[in-house]
Amino acid sequence: MGLDFSYVRQAFPFILEGAARTVEISVMAFALALLIAYAVGIARAKHIPRWLAFPLRAYVELFRGTPLLVQLFLIYYGLPQIGIVMGAWTAGVLGLALNSGAYMSEIVRASLLAVDRGQAEAAEALGYGRLQALRHIVLPQATKIALPPLTNSLASLLKESSLVSIIAITELTRVGNIIYSRTMAPFEIYLTVAFLYLLMTAVVSVVSRRLERTSRAWAAS
Amino acid sequence: MGGFLEVTDVRKSFGNLLVLDGVSMSLDPGEIVMLIGSSGCGKSTLLRCINGLEKVDSGDVRIKSETLQGNAREARRARKSVGTVFQHLNVFPHLTVLENVANPLRVVRKMNKPEAGERALRELARVQLSDKLHSYPAQLSGGQKQRVAIARALAMDPEIMLFDEPTSALDPEIAAEVLDTIRDLADLGLAMILATHQVNFISSFAHRIVFMADGRLTADGTPHEILVENTDPRLTRFLARLRENT
């Protein structure tokens, strides 16, 4: 028995539309996750008062310690029960961003701590204020360190975004499910879906490698 | 004279380790003081108290009558006239040579870009790095990096320069080029405190030598008094060991 891609070919515009939504939701969630990661990561790398440190740590531990799927259920189905209602799209973006943000904040925090302490001191000795030193001296160096793992997070996020298919967002995986339910031929459609995910993560890899190369000039030794 | 730099009975410990045990010293404008003593005797900590990187436990550090022990803003104003060159070549690796000198001018002194660039060019010419403006620190030798650090500190118009073993991380031949640069600074009329083991070289232009042991300044005098006439047994032993190694 051979594979028959004729229906996949016919439904290809629909599939591409799903892929576009996957990219869309991933990019939005990643942008939000970056904001969260830098805010939380910077705060946690600094000496901050306990009333602020505790909730930030709790956030990171909670979102890293529970499954994304459960988090999505809690946001989309659970929150309305206490009066917080949001659309599937918003819930999907928020869930993905909060989840990735927790992991990525640890990347940012570790990268900040990896920058030689002497850099901040040299800046301080030159008269930079704390925030000025962070912004002009420490953060650019930390970002260089964080770049490869952060792009890695983007690739993960692209793949994990398939989970939002279960809260009725018609992205790539859900399109696959819909086509499967019509054709009862899972192999063809899921192969196609898998290939499209691979294509997306490959693009991320290429961009990441290029970014690393351009910032390597000052890290030659 | 006094009042230019006054360190008064400074004590500092880290946990149980007493590093500065009542240090007092003063510096006049344009005076060049060499700070010697074995590693771990507190030289670095003293310099870090003078540029405000460490808070003293007790005592006071005043620069032109402004205390470094007040709140953050007061301390920042007081330290403005202090430039520091560290042992560990703390140039900024993500900035070019030119930006290393220009960035502090723009961020701290609020100069505009052309103004900061022009000033940076002048300071880099002084340390003979005009041909490396657009290199990154990773492409420089240790001595060149240290000269960038010197130019960067000088651009901020300090009146006191602190050098914390500026050549001890460098090869001897490379150390020489940095030492030459430092000697040229002596002609600028800057006050300097140099923590160093390069006794023979630095003492040729230092006005005073201060010897530190166990967190105290135990000898203070002209190079001749310290290197030739001293009778302090610890200082004699220290100098003998130093000469053995060079």
Short mmCIF file of C-alpha atoms in Angstrom, two decimals:
data_model
loop_
_atom_site.label_atom_id
_atom_site.label_comp_id
_atom_site.label_asym_id
_atom_site.label_seq_id
_atom_site.Cartn_x
_atom_site.Cartn_y
_atom_site.Cartn_z
CA MET A 1 0.00 0.00 0.00
CA GLY A 2 1.48 3.31 -1.10
CA LEU A 3 1.02 6.81 0.19
CA ASP A 4 -1.41 9.10 -1.51
CA PHE A 5 -0.60 12.82 -1.25
CA SER A 6 -3.28 13.99 -3.63
CA TYR A 7 -5.57 15.25 -0.89
CA VAL A 8 -2.64 16.95 0.86
CA ARG A 9 -1.85 18.71 -2.40
CA GLN A 10 -5.41 19.80 -2.76
CA ALA A 11 -5.59 21.10 0.80
CA PHE A 12 -2.18 22.75 0.65
CA PRO A 13 -3.41 26.38 0.82
CA PHE A 14 -5.29 25.44 4.01
CA ILE A 15 -2.17 23.78 5.41
CA LEU A 16 -0.04 26.81 4.63
CA GLU A 17 -2.55 29.02 6.34
CA GLY A 18 -2.19 26.86 9.42
CA ALA A 19 1.58 27.13 9.20
CA ALA A 20 1.27 30.91 8.95
CA ARG A 21 -0.80 30.96 12.14
CA THR A 22 1.82 28.82 13.87
CA VAL A 23 4.50 31.31 12.92
CA GLU A 24 2.28 34.17 13.98
CA ILE A 25 1.44 32.80 17.41
CA SER A 26 5.03 31.69 18.01
CA VAL A 27 6.51 35.06 17.09
CA MET A 28 4.01 36.91 19.27
CA ALA A 29 4.55 34.55 22.18
CA PHE A 30 8.33 34.74 21.75
CA ALA A 31 8.32 38.54 21.75
CA LEU A 32 6.30 38.54 24.95
CA ALA A 33 8.49 35.80 26.43
CA LEU A 34 11.61 37.88 25.70
CA LEU A 35 10.13 40.81 27.62
CA ILE A 36 9.27 38.55 30.53
CA ALA A 37 12.66 36.82 30.39
CA TYR A 38 14.66 40.06 30.49
CA ALA A 39 12.51 41.64 33.20
CA VAL A 40 12.52 38.56 35.42
CA GLY A 41 16.08 37.50 34.57
CA ILE A 42 17.57 40.91 35.31
CA ALA A 43 15.59 41.28 38.51
CA ARG A 44 16.62 37.83 39.72
CA ALA A 45 20.29 38.40 38.91
CA LYS A 46 20.34 41.50 41.11
CA HIS A 47 19.92 41.87 44.82
CA ILE A 48 16.24 42.61 45.14
CA PRO A 49 14.01 42.75 48.21
CA ARG A 50 12.50 39.45 49.31
CA TRP A 51 8.90 40.49 48.70
CA LEU A 52 9.81 40.79 45.02
CA ALA A 53 12.29 37.93 44.81
CA PHE A 54 9.84 35.35 46.15
CA PRO A 55 7.01 35.82 43.63
CA LEU A 56 9.49 35.89 40.74
CA ARG A 57 11.06 32.67 41.87
CA ALA A 58 7.63 31.14 42.40
CA TYR A 59 6.66 32.11 38.86
CA VAL A 60 9.75 30.47 37.36
CA GLU A 61 9.40 27.30 39.42
CA LEU A 62 5.67 26.93 38.76
CA PHE A 63 5.89 27.36 35.02
CA ARG A 64 8.93 25.17 34.68
CA GLY A 65 7.58 22.50 36.97
CA THR A 66 4.19 21.92 35.36
CA PRO A 67 3.23 20.79 31.84
CA LEU A 68 2.47 23.45 29.25
CA LEU A 69 -0.72 21.63 28.34
CA VAL A 70 -2.02 21.92 31.90
CA GLN A 71 -1.04 25.59 31.97
CA LEU A 72 -3.03 26.20 28.79
CA PHE A 73 -6.06 24.43 30.28
CA LEU A 74 -5.78 26.52 33.42
CA ILE A 75 -5.59 29.77 31.48
CA TYR A 76 -8.24 28.99 28.90
CA TYR A 77 -10.73 26.87 30.87
CA GLY A 78 -9.79 27.61 34.47
CA LEU A 79 -9.50 31.37 34.64
CA PRO A 80 -13.04 32.08 33.33
CA GLN A 81 -14.29 30.34 36.47
CA ILE A 82 -12.86 33.23 38.51
CA GLY A 83 -14.10 35.81 36.04
CA ILE A 84 -11.04 36.16 33.81
CA VAL A 85 -12.22 35.37 30.30
CA MET A 86 -10.06 35.64 27.23
CA GLY A 87 -10.17 34.43 23.67
CA ALA A 88 -8.40 31.28 22.58
CA TRP A 89 -5.76 33.24 20.70
CA THR A 90 -4.92 35.45 23.71
CA ALA A 91 -4.88 32.46 26.03
CA GLY A 92 -2.58 30.60 23.63
CA VAL A 93 -0.11 33.45 23.28
CA LEU A 94 -0.15 34.10 27.02
CA GLY A 95 0.33 30.45 27.95
CA LEU A 96 3.20 29.94 25.54
CA ALA A 97 4.84 33.23 26.57
CA LEU A 98 4.58 32.59 30.30
CA ASN A 99 5.94 29.08 29.87
CA SER A 100 8.87 30.00 27.61
CA GLY A 101 9.46 33.19 29.59
CA ALA A 102 10.13 31.13 32.72
CA TYR A 103 12.82 29.06 30.98
CA MET A 104 14.26 32.02 29.12
CA SER A 105 14.49 34.16 32.28
CA GLU A 106 16.88 31.56 33.64
CA ILE A 107 18.97 31.89 30.47
CA VAL A 108 19.09 35.66 30.88
CA ARG A 109 19.89 35.39 34.59
CA ALA A 110 22.70 32.89 34.03
CA SER A 111 24.13 34.99 31.19
CA LEU A 112 24.20 38.09 33.36
CA LEU A 113 26.00 36.17 36.08
CA ALA A 114 28.47 34.86 33.50
CA VAL A 115 29.69 38.35 32.63
CA ASP A 116 32.93 39.04 34.49
CA ARG A 117 32.27 41.00 37.66
CA GLY A 118 35.18 43.27 36.73
CA GLN A 119 33.16 44.69 33.85
CA ALA A 120 30.53 46.22 36.11
CA GLU A 121 33.25 47.42 38.48
CA ALA A 122 35.23 49.06 35.69
CA ALA A 123 32.04 50.84 34.61
CA GLU A 124 31.28 51.86 38.18
CA ALA A 125 34.81 53.19 38.60
CA LEU A 126 34.30 55.29 35.46
CA GLY A 127 31.19 56.84 37.00
CA TYR A 128 28.43 54.81 35.36
CA GLY A 129 25.34 54.46 37.50
CA ARG A 130 24.02 50.95 38.19
CA LEU A 131 21.46 51.08 35.40
CA GLN A 132 23.87 52.73 32.98
CA ALA A 133 26.44 50.01 33.59
CA LEU A 134 23.78 47.37 33.11
CA ARG A 135 22.49 48.84 29.90
CA HIS A 136 25.72 49.83 28.19
CA ILE A 137 28.24 47.34 29.53
CA VAL A 138 26.80 44.22 31.14
CA LEU A 139 23.61 43.59 29.19
CA PRO A 140 25.19 43.64 25.71
CA GLN A 141 27.75 41.08 26.85
CA ALA A 142 25.12 38.94 28.55
CA THR A 143 22.95 39.04 25.44
CA LYS A 144 25.84 37.72 23.39
CA ILE A 145 26.09 34.77 25.77
CA ALA A 146 22.32 34.29 25.82
CA LEU A 147 21.85 34.42 22.07
CA PRO A 148 22.36 30.74 21.16
CA PRO A 149 20.17 29.33 23.97
CA LEU A 150 17.52 31.98 23.32
CA THR A 151 17.20 31.09 19.65
CA ASN A 152 17.06 27.49 20.78
CA SER A 153 14.07 28.51 22.89
CA LEU A 154 12.40 29.97 19.82
CA ALA A 155 12.77 26.66 18.03
CA SER A 156 11.26 24.86 21.03
CA LEU A 157 8.44 27.36 21.20
CA LEU A 158 7.61 26.79 17.53
CA LYS A 159 7.22 23.09 18.23
CA GLU A 160 5.39 23.48 21.52
CA SER A 161 2.91 25.82 19.88
CA SER A 162 1.31 22.67 18.44
CA LEU A 163 -0.28 22.22 21.88
CA VAL A 164 -2.51 25.25 21.42
CA SER A 165 -4.37 23.21 18.79
CA ILE A 166 -6.34 21.71 21.66
CA ILE A 167 -7.79 25.07 22.67
CA ALA A 168 -9.32 25.46 19.22
CA ILE A 169 -6.68 27.57 17.52
CA THR A 170 -6.47 26.51 13.92
CA GLU A 171 -2.73 26.42 13.56
CA LEU A 172 -0.66 23.86 11.72
CA THR A 173 -1.28 20.86 13.97
CA ARG A 174 -5.01 21.48 14.16
CA VAL A 175 -5.16 21.78 10.40
CA GLY A 176 -3.47 18.40 10.31
CA ASN A 177 -6.08 17.00 12.70
CA ILE A 178 -8.91 18.36 10.60
CA ILE A 179 -7.53 16.92 7.39
CA TYR A 180 -6.88 13.59 9.07
CA SER A 181 -10.48 13.41 10.28
CA ARG A 182 -11.67 13.94 6.72
CA THR A 183 -9.31 11.60 4.90
CA MET A 184 -8.59 8.99 7.56
CA ALA A 185 -5.07 8.94 6.09
CA PRO A 186 -2.87 10.14 8.99
CA PHE A 187 0.56 9.33 7.59
CA GLU A 188 0.49 11.67 4.61
CA ILE A 189 -0.86 14.68 6.43
CA TYR A 190 1.24 14.34 9.59
CA LEU A 191 4.37 13.79 7.51
CA THR A 192 3.58 17.04 5.74
CA VAL A 193 2.94 18.80 9.03
CA ALA A 194 6.19 17.46 10.52
CA PHE A 195 8.11 18.60 7.46
CA LEU A 196 6.71 22.12 7.76
CA TYR A 197 7.75 22.31 11.43
CA LEU A 198 11.20 21.11 10.44
CA LEU A 199 11.38 23.82 7.81
CA MET A 200 10.52 26.49 10.36
CA THR A 201 13.04 25.35 12.96
CA ALA A 202 15.67 25.06 10.23
CA VAL A 203 15.13 28.72 9.36
CA VAL A 204 15.58 29.61 13.02
CA SER A 205 18.85 27.63 13.12
CA VAL A 206 20.22 29.40 10.07
CA VAL A 207 19.34 32.83 11.39
CA SER A 208 20.81 31.95 14.76
CA ARG A 209 24.08 30.83 13.25
CA ARG A 210 24.30 34.04 11.24
CA LEU A 211 23.64 36.15 14.33
CA GLU A 212 26.36 34.35 16.23
CA ARG A 213 28.84 34.92 13.46
CA THR A 214 28.25 38.67 13.35
CA SER A 215 28.73 39.03 17.08
CA ARG A 216 31.82 36.84 17.16
CA ALA A 217 34.18 39.62 16.09
CA TRP A 218 34.59 40.90 19.63
CA ALA A 219 34.76 37.50 21.23
CA ALA A 220 37.58 36.08 19.16
CA SER A 221 39.60 35.08 22.20
CA MET B 1 48.79 71.01 52.43
CA GLY B 2 46.19 68.23 52.81
CA GLY B 3 42.57 68.22 51.79
CA PHE B 4 43.20 66.81 48.33
CA LEU B 5 43.00 63.16 49.22
CA GLU B 6 42.64 62.27 52.88
CA VAL B 7 42.36 58.69 54.05
CA THR B 8 41.66 58.68 57.77
CA ASP B 9 41.94 55.62 59.98
CA VAL B 10 40.21 53.33 57.51
CA ARG B 11 39.23 49.86 58.66
CA LYS B 12 37.78 47.20 56.44
CA SER B 13 37.21 43.52 56.92
CA PHE B 14 35.65 40.80 54.85
CA GLY B 15 33.92 38.47 57.25
CA ASN B 16 36.50 37.61 59.88
CA LEU B 17 39.40 38.74 57.77
CA LEU B 18 40.68 42.15 58.76
CA VAL B 19 42.17 43.63 55.59
CA LEU B 20 42.68 47.30 56.47
CA ASP B 21 43.60 47.93 60.08
CA GLY B 22 43.48 51.68 60.52
CA VAL B 23 45.07 53.12 57.38
CA SER B 24 45.70 56.83 57.12
CA MET B 25 47.42 58.59 54.28
CA SER B 26 47.14 61.78 52.33
CA LEU B 27 48.05 62.84 48.85
CA ASP B 28 48.84 66.26 47.41
CA PRO B 29 47.85 67.38 43.92
CA GLY B 30 50.34 66.03 41.42
CA GLU B 31 52.01 63.77 43.93
CA ILE B 32 53.04 60.31 42.78
CA VAL B 33 52.97 57.66 45.47
CA MET B 34 54.09 54.11 45.05
CA LEU B 35 52.31 51.54 47.18
CA ILE B 36 54.27 48.38 47.87
CA GLY B 37 53.76 45.30 49.98
CA SER B 38 53.39 41.58 49.50
CA SER B 39 50.33 40.18 47.78
CA GLY B 40 47.30 40.08 50.01
CA CYS B 41 48.53 42.83 52.32
CA GLY B 42 45.56 45.06 51.49
CA LYS B 43 46.87 47.25 48.65
CA SER B 44 43.99 46.48 46.30
CA THR B 45 41.43 46.92 49.03
CA LEU B 46 42.88 50.31 49.95
CA LEU B 47 42.64 51.43 46.32
CA ARG B 48 39.11 50.08 46.08
CA CYS B 49 38.17 52.13 49.14
CA ILE B 50 39.66 55.23 47.53
CA ASN B 51 37.65 54.86 44.34
CA GLY B 52 34.50 53.90 46.20
CA LEU B 53 34.17 50.31 45.00
CA GLU B 54 34.32 49.21 48.64
CA LYS B 55 32.62 50.88 51.57
CA VAL B 56 34.89 51.25 54.57
CA ASP B 57 33.76 49.80 57.90
CA SER B 58 35.04 52.82 59.79
CA GLY B 59 37.16 55.84 59.10
CA ASP B 60 36.75 58.16 56.16
CA VAL B 61 38.00 58.78 52.65
CA ARG B 62 37.68 62.35 51.40
CA ILE B 63 38.56 63.62 47.98
CA LYS B 64 38.79 67.39 47.81
CA SER B 65 36.84 67.46 51.09
CA GLU B 66 33.98 65.39 49.68
CA THR B 67 33.40 62.13 51.45
CA LEU B 68 33.05 58.80 49.69
CA GLN B 69 31.10 57.42 52.62
CA GLY B 70 27.91 59.39 52.12
CA ASN B 71 24.93 58.36 50.03
CA ALA B 72 25.29 57.09 46.47
CA ARG B 73 25.06 60.53 44.88
CA GLU B 74 27.69 62.10 47.16
CA ALA B 75 30.00 59.17 46.62
CA ARG B 76 29.56 59.40 42.88
CA ARG B 77 30.45 63.07 42.90
CA ALA B 78 33.50 62.49 45.08
CA ARG B 79 34.85 59.66 42.94
CA LYS B 80 34.50 61.67 39.73
CA SER B 81 38.04 62.93 40.12
CA VAL B 82 39.44 59.42 40.55
CA GLY B 83 40.46 57.25 37.61
CA THR B 84 41.34 53.59 38.07
CA VAL B 85 43.35 51.13 36.04
CA PHE B 86 42.92 47.56 37.20
CA GLN B 87 45.18 44.57 37.09
CA HIS B 88 42.77 42.48 35.07
CA LEU B 89 42.55 44.49 31.86
CA ASN B 90 38.91 45.39 32.32
CA VAL B 91 38.37 46.82 28.88
CA PHE B 92 34.89 46.34 27.45
CA PRO B 93 35.11 43.42 24.99
CA HIS B 94 31.95 44.29 23.07
CA LEU B 95 33.16 47.79 22.18
CA THR B 96 35.89 48.86 19.78
CA VAL B 97 38.95 50.63 21.11
CA LEU B 98 37.45 53.98 20.15
CA GLU B 99 34.08 53.15 21.74
CA ASN B 100 35.77 51.94 24.91
CA VAL B 101 37.00 55.48 25.48
CA ALA B 102 34.05 57.34 23.94
CA ASN B 103 31.20 55.38 25.57
CA PRO B 104 31.90 56.59 29.14
CA LEU B 105 32.18 60.14 27.84
CA ARG B 106 28.77 59.88 26.26
CA VAL B 107 27.03 57.95 29.02
CA VAL B 108 28.62 59.54 32.07
CA ARG B 109 29.64 62.96 30.82
CA LYS B 110 26.72 63.32 28.41
CA MET B 111 28.96 64.45 25.55
CA ASN B 112 27.52 64.21 22.06
CA LYS B 113 28.97 61.70 19.65
CA PRO B 114 31.43 63.89 17.71
CA GLU B 115 32.65 65.56 20.88
CA ALA B 116 33.23 62.24 22.64
CA GLY B 117 34.86 60.77 19.54
CA GLU B 118 37.25 63.68 19.25
CA ARG B 119 38.23 63.47 22.90
CA ALA B 120 38.69 59.70 22.63
CA LEU B 121 40.95 60.15 19.60
CA ARG B 122 43.15 62.52 21.55
CA GLU B 123 43.51 60.17 24.52
CA LEU B 124 44.19 57.18 22.29
CA ALA B 125 46.87 59.14 20.46
CA ARG B 126 48.51 59.82 23.81
CA VAL B 127 48.82 56.09 24.50
CA GLN B 128 49.83 55.43 20.89
CA LEU B 129 46.81 53.46 19.80
CA SER B 130 45.66 55.67 16.93
CA ASP B 131 46.10 52.79 14.53
CA LYS B 132 43.79 50.45 16.50
CA LEU B 133 40.68 52.59 16.80
CA HIS B 134 38.31 50.11 15.23
CA SER B 135 39.83 46.94 16.63
CA TYR B 136 38.07 44.97 19.33
CA PRO B 137 39.95 44.19 22.55
CA ALA B 138 40.16 40.51 21.57
CA GLN B 139 42.44 41.57 18.71
CA LEU B 140 44.86 43.44 21.00
CA SER B 141 47.82 42.39 23.10
CA GLY B 142 47.59 42.64 26.88
CA GLY B 143 49.69 45.77 26.86
CA GLN B 144 47.51 47.42 24.26
CA LYS B 145 44.41 46.55 26.27
CA GLN B 146 45.94 48.09 29.35
CA ARG B 147 46.75 51.24 27.39
CA VAL B 148 43.11 51.41 26.26
CA ALA B 149 42.14 51.22 29.93
CA ILE B 150 44.55 54.06 30.71
CA ALA B 151 43.21 56.23 27.87
CA ARG B 152 39.66 55.47 28.99
CA ALA B 153 40.39 56.59 32.55
CA LEU B 154 42.29 59.71 31.43
CA ALA B 155 39.44 60.82 29.18
CA MET B 156 37.28 61.33 32.26
CA ASP B 157 39.63 64.12 33.44
CA PRO B 158 40.65 62.57 36.74
CA GLU B 159 42.88 64.40 39.17
CA ILE B 160 44.00 61.22 40.83
CA MET B 161 44.88 58.03 38.98
CA LEU B 162 44.95 54.72 40.81
CA PHE B 163 46.87 51.83 39.31
CA ASP B 164 46.29 48.43 40.85
CA GLU B 165 49.22 46.30 39.73
CA PRO B 166 48.73 47.44 36.14
CA THR B 167 51.50 45.25 34.76
CA SER B 168 51.35 42.08 36.85
CA ALA B 169 49.08 40.31 34.34
CA LEU B 170 51.48 41.11 31.48
CA ASP B 171 54.64 39.61 30.03
CA PRO B 172 57.78 41.53 31.04
CA GLU B 173 58.42 43.01 27.57
CA ILE B 174 54.81 44.08 27.27
CA ALA B 175 54.84 45.45 30.80
CA ALA B 176 57.59 47.85 29.72
CA GLU B 177 55.38 49.60 27.16
CA VAL B 178 52.69 50.11 29.78
CA LEU B 179 55.21 51.40 32.30
CA ASP B 180 56.51 53.89 29.73
CA THR B 181 52.95 55.10 29.23
CA ILE B 182 52.49 55.53 32.97
CA ARG B 183 55.77 57.44 33.25
CA ASP B 184 54.59 59.84 30.55
CA LEU B 185 51.54 60.55 32.68
CA ALA B 186 53.76 61.81 35.45
CA ASP B 187 54.44 64.85 33.27
CA LEU B 188 50.72 65.67 33.13
CA GLY B 189 50.71 66.72 36.77
CA LEU B 190 48.21 64.05 37.81
CA ALA B 191 48.36 62.67 41.31
CA MET B 192 48.88 58.93 41.21
CA ILE B 193 48.88 56.00 43.53
CA LEU B 194 50.59 52.99 41.99
CA ALA B 195 50.31 49.61 43.61
CA THR B 196 53.11 47.71 41.93
CA HIS B 197 56.04 45.38 42.27
CA GLN B 198 58.02 47.28 39.63
CA VAL B 199 60.05 49.02 42.33
CA ASN B 200 63.08 49.98 40.29
CA PHE B 201 61.18 51.46 37.42
CA ILE B 202 58.43 53.32 39.26
CA SER B 203 60.66 54.63 42.02
CA SER B 204 62.58 56.58 39.39
CA PHE B 205 59.68 59.03 39.14
CA ALA B 206 57.67 58.44 42.33
CA HIS B 207 57.79 61.14 44.96
CA ARG B 208 56.99 58.85 47.83
CA ILE B 209 56.90 55.18 48.60
CA VAL B 210 54.46 53.71 51.09
CA PHE B 211 54.96 50.21 52.45
CA MET B 212 51.99 48.18 53.58
CA ALA B 213 51.99 45.07 55.72
CA ASP B 214 49.09 43.32 57.46
CA GLY B 215 46.63 46.05 56.62
CA ARG B 216 48.75 48.91 57.95
CA LEU B 217 51.07 51.43 56.40
CA THR B 218 54.30 50.71 58.22
CA ALA B 219 56.72 52.90 56.28
CA ASP B 220 56.29 56.11 54.33
CA GLY B 221 59.08 58.18 52.80
CA THR B 222 60.97 59.30 49.74
CA PRO B 223 62.25 56.56 47.45
CA HIS B 224 65.72 57.10 48.87
CA GLU B 225 64.50 56.80 52.46
CA ILE B 226 62.55 53.65 51.75
CA LEU B 227 64.85 51.85 49.37
CA VAL B 228 68.21 52.83 50.84
CA GLU B 229 67.99 54.15 54.38
CA ASN B 230 65.20 52.06 55.87
CA THR B 231 65.77 49.93 58.93
CA ASP B 232 62.37 48.25 59.20
CA PRO B 233 63.18 44.52 59.08
CA ARG B 234 59.96 43.54 57.30
CA LEU B 235 60.49 46.14 54.61
CA THR B 236 64.10 45.04 54.17
CA ARG B 237 63.00 41.44 53.81
CA PHE B 238 60.27 42.40 51.34
CA LEU B 239 62.68 44.40 49.19
CA ALA B 240 65.26 41.65 49.23
CA ARG B 241 62.68 39.14 48.04
CA LEU B 242 61.52 41.51 45.33
CA ARG B 243 65.05 42.02 44.03
CA GLU B 244 65.63 38.30 43.96
CA ASN B 245 62.69 37.90 41.66
CA THR B 246 63.65 40.61 39.18
#
